[in-house]
Amino acid sequence: MEVAPAAFVRRVGEDADGADRARKKQIHHVHTQSLVASRQDLGNVGARPTGLLSVSSDTAKSDVDAMKGNQKGEHAVSQEALELLADNALRSGLSKGPSTAPDDLTYRPIVLQTWFLGLIIAFNVSIMSLLVALCFKPKFDLLNEWAYFVLQIFPTIIGTVTFASLEAITTALSRITPFMRCARPGGDVAATSVLMQYIPMLSFADSAASRNWNLFCANVILWLGFPVLGLKAALLSASIETGVAEVTHWTLYALLAAYAIITLYVSWVVFYLRNRVTGLRKEWDTVNIADHLVLFRHSNFLDSFEGSCIATRKSILARLGSMQLKLQYWTQDDGQFWYGFNQMPRGVEEENPDTVVEAPDRSQDPQLSSEQLSRIRFKSVFTAMKRLPRVFFTTTAVLILIGYITALVLGSRQQTGNIFEMNISPGLSAFAFNFLLTSVLSLFSLFWEDVYLFTSITEPFVEMGKPGGATADEALLLKYTSTPRLIAIYDAAGRGHWKVVRTASFAMLQRLLPIIAGASVSVSSHNSDTTASMIQFSTPLSIITMAYLAAYSILIPYEDFESGYTRHLPRDSLSIGDLLSWTCSSDLLRKDAITSDGYESNPDTGLLAGNPFDTKATGPQSERWNMEARLRLAQLRFSFGLARVSSGGDAYTVGIKTDDDVPHLHRPMRGLRKRVARVKDEEKDAEVAEEKYRISGASKFAVADASEQNADAAGTGGPIAAENAVRQTGQEEE
């Protein structure tokens, strides 16, 4: 997984947080290279036959006039820059949206709605009340064996529910944050919105660099949920022989503090989201590929992303990170409104305003062989599916399994059974055998959730990567990431997506492991010596825990190796910009009619005509079901791989396509697969590898297959450095 340069994100994040101040000054810092590229890219929008927005000349004029007024100040702006800004403002086709939007754009996912957050607060308050009650009665008698069993299981169940609710809130809040940032009055820069990796959640480094303190605190609170599971398991020490349960004091106070912090945070989320514009339309949560494409159907910056399909994340940020984007309703030239992203014109500040940088020559776009493109196409995979996590979790499962086997074997050889006396305090024993053990096993929950997320995100690309492509239901409309888990398992089983079924099931069953493991070991104080403790292993629960761990030692490597290259992508699909880079040159966004000629020529087909991603602000065509029905009735098959750009010619891109006249990019042949391949297949692959394909717009970026040194050069040195990086990479491969 590639990480955004912290310094660059910090600079852009400061600009985003100070958007109101910056717009009052009307002067922003934009690289000269990005400015000239913006002039060329936005200029191409005017050539589009339809979908061009009406021009608000008053807005453009006011921006230019404001800059002229600042020319006498400390940061003077050249006449060329003023003309360029005016040209960009007019060519961008921007206009103010309607004064009254068709809806209030405050829709939230269920887990972020006030009533759901209120239930979580009430749940946490009730748990805090029980903990306070235990402060006044730290020792009590057990009525029967069932009471002992409940005390062993119930606290860990409560901890599991607490952690699951925190995880749901954090991931949902992270997912809608880029829409919220771009829906603000001043919009937001691309580096901290559509180009930032908000899936599954924003990292600590990116949160701090972009000054997104809400998600920073959300990450802190989420990691606070891990100790809660272990603390719950170590809260009570009970003995079935004595019939007495006793509270572990340090655990009790830690839980009280943790639940107080969690409750305050959830209350803050309720206050923060109250009447806040989220950028999501009513009953239309943006969860699948089709939902995202609707928001970019008429965007005026698609040309800027051209060539980013095979680029490194760092070079995309360097080139496009300073774009000011706005998510709102816009007017078209026919008076209709559409909802989506557009680039806002910005002021200019140049160190040398008299310097004019020539626009990059499109003829410099690199030509790559099918072998090189295959390596780029199948280059990246999620961190959870890489070697280090696989080795760590497999080794951890095996070591804990050995520990359980050792305990049961030793217990079978002594008269007391699985009860061991240890000369350490009960508190320390509870820390080691309850808190630490449960916390470590809780890490497997994160692992399986990441594996399920990886499987859910890549499943549409797996279907589109097949030779025959996939229908809309099999690819663009899949939404496993937002569907309730049981429904997702049922839906995936019906479609034959068995990896989704397996990983979703494992992620659900894993929630039980900390509960079972926490109850499999009980700690109590020694009858005659309070400084000693007694450790008892429950044979049935220990066997169940061992079965989990034995299965994990096999399933973790299997799920990692089973997919091979089928789930690899040019980059991990962790941001909105990743989807845009693979569709910006596609007919899906560029053409006004993507159905076959037979459907287009028949006016009676109704829903089948035109582009399904064309939506309106009101009426049936403003609703999701209408878009989905039109997409299904188009009866198209979608593929992911090498495709011709929408403008035609000999230029290509890597992304989602509907045409079948372009060679299929095969998985790279490496290791044993390459050695056992037949000779004629190797010769055929060699012939295909000789053919070169010009990747449109790639000269603006550093391609993903370049070395780190070349990537840095291309990210900061412009198109010439990018071309040199591509050529050097090709020479190294040859």
Phi, psi and omega in degrees: 000126181276144183247140181291143176300123187297320182297318181293316180295324179296319180296316181290325179296321176298322178294323182291316181291335177259034186298319181295316178295321183293322180288332175292321177287334180064019179228127179230160177268119178228132178299141179300323180297314180295327181293315180293320177297323179295324179296318180290314185293316180290332178295330179291339181297327181297342180278350181288131186292325181223170179084000179284135182278153178291149187269131174260092184293331180295319179296313180298318181295320181295322178296316181292317179298321179297322179289324177297325179293337180266001183296333182277354183281197184292325182252086181287148182243135183288161178296325178298321180294322178296316179296322180294319178297315179298319179296317179296318182296321181284318182288334182293340178071025183279146171209159178292143178287180180297147181296329176239112183290151178301333173215171189276356175057036178246020181294143180227151172300160185303318184291348179251003177284152189300319183295323180290316178296326176297321177297321179294319178297315179298320178297314181294321179296320178296321178295320178297325178296318177296321179294321177296322178297323178293336177296327182270345178221077185285352181220132182208163183270150176266133183287319182202186181293328179295323177298321177297316181296318180297317180296330179284326187264317191301312181301321181290326175299316179299318178296322179295317178297320180297314181293319180297320179293320177296318180296319179295318180294315184295313182293320179293318179295321178294321183294323183269355183299316180299327177290321179296319182294318180284342179274357177293160182307321180266002183070201181204157178284155184295327185298329182253012179230269188286340181262354181271147186274092181267359183247131355284338176202153181289136182287166178299317183296313180293325178297316180289320182294323180268004181057037176267081188287336177298311180286332175297313177295324179299320177295319179298315181295322180297315179292337174291337179290336178296310177299332180301319179299313180292322179295322178297320180293330182263006186294314186241134172248120185230152178232127180286337179288313181276338181071028182235137175244138183227141182277137172275111193296315182297328177291319181299313182291324177295321179293320178300315179295318181296315181291329176295317179294316180297318180296318177297320180294313179298323176297322177295321178299319177301313180294320183294321184272355182295117179059021180272138177288121181262347183082005180253130179286161184300126178059026178224078176281135183275100188234334182242180184296317181298320179300322180289321182296328178301323184284349181243009185301319182244021182295147185264011182236020181298323180297331180294329181274353182298129182097348180281358183298329182242017186271159173286153180296325181295317181289328176295317178297317180296325184275318190244358186298333184269004177296132178268116185248148180225136178248112181193185173278138180232155179261140175264172183292344177268008178087353180279154178260146170224157185244128180173194182267142171218156176272133180268141174292142183233162176288173185228137173226119183237141176292324178233084188295344181276351181280131178246122180261128180289144178293146180296146180276124181294341178291347179276000178304135186290150174251120184242147178283166179295329177293316177296317180294326178295319179295323178287318181300324182248040189274316195248151176214154183300154181300323182298339182259013180266178190294315186299309177299322180299313181293319182297308185287326177294316179296318179298317179297318181293318182294317178293324177299317178297322178297317178295317180299318179297317180296317181291322179294315178295323180293329180288346183259002180239157186290329181283358180077220184272033178249126183239135175265131181230140182274049173229157185295153177300326179296317179292323177295319178296324178296317185282314189265345178248299185295306185293316181298314181292322180295318180295316180292337177291335178298333177295334176297316177297319181298309183291329175294320177293321178294319178294319178298316177301315180295318181293319182289321185273349182301317176301322180288329175297315180294317180288342179279351178288153183306322182272359182076193183217154176283173180298320180293332182274350186222283190293334184259003177292137181218053179296330186293335183247355182278140174308144193302314182296321178293321178297320178296316179297316181295316181294323178296322178293331180268353182080020178271077190288333177292324175295318179299313182295308185293324176294320178294317179298319180296325178287313182294331180298331179300335181278337185299311178300327179293313182292316181294322178296328179274347182285342180235123178243143182240133177216160179280152179289145184299315185261345184228111182286345178273354178252162182224160179241126180252122181239128177260128176278119184298311180299314181291327177293322178294320177296317178298318178296323178296318175304307186294322178295320178295321181295323181297341177259317187289325182297310175296324182297311181295333179286315185273339189298321185282332184064228181271355189297334182254014176275145180230167175301323173218158174296132181279081186242001180219164177295324181297333178295314176297320181295322181294335181263004179227353187296333180255009185274156175298336182300326180256337189266329186260150180275350177213118183249000179276174182289164182300325181298321180286322182295323185280352182256107183290345182280351182287338174062263185297338185280342184279153173080204182252121182300339182274001172280116180237165179241173183277333181224167178085181182301327183286359176266000185253155185295318184301327180293315179298316181295320179295317180294324179292321178292317183289344176293338176055041177265157173245134187249140180232160177235121181164211180289131183215153174284145177290159185297330181287350178085198181082202183260020180266145184229167175214170174245119183174201182277135184218167175240352181270157183239012185265015180245138180305144180280136177276113182275158178297145180299142178263109181224160173059224185294323180301323180285326183287328183266359180293148180288156187296317183293328176292322178295319178295321179295318178296323179295322179293318180294325183294338181289335183286137182252147179230129179276119181270111186297128175079358184290344180293344179282345188232173170264126183289155187293339183273357181285159178288165182299322180296316179291325179297318178297319181295317181290328181289336183242347186258000175090191188293328181294316178297322178296318180296318178297322178296318180295315182295319180295321178297318179297321179293322179295320181291322179293000000 
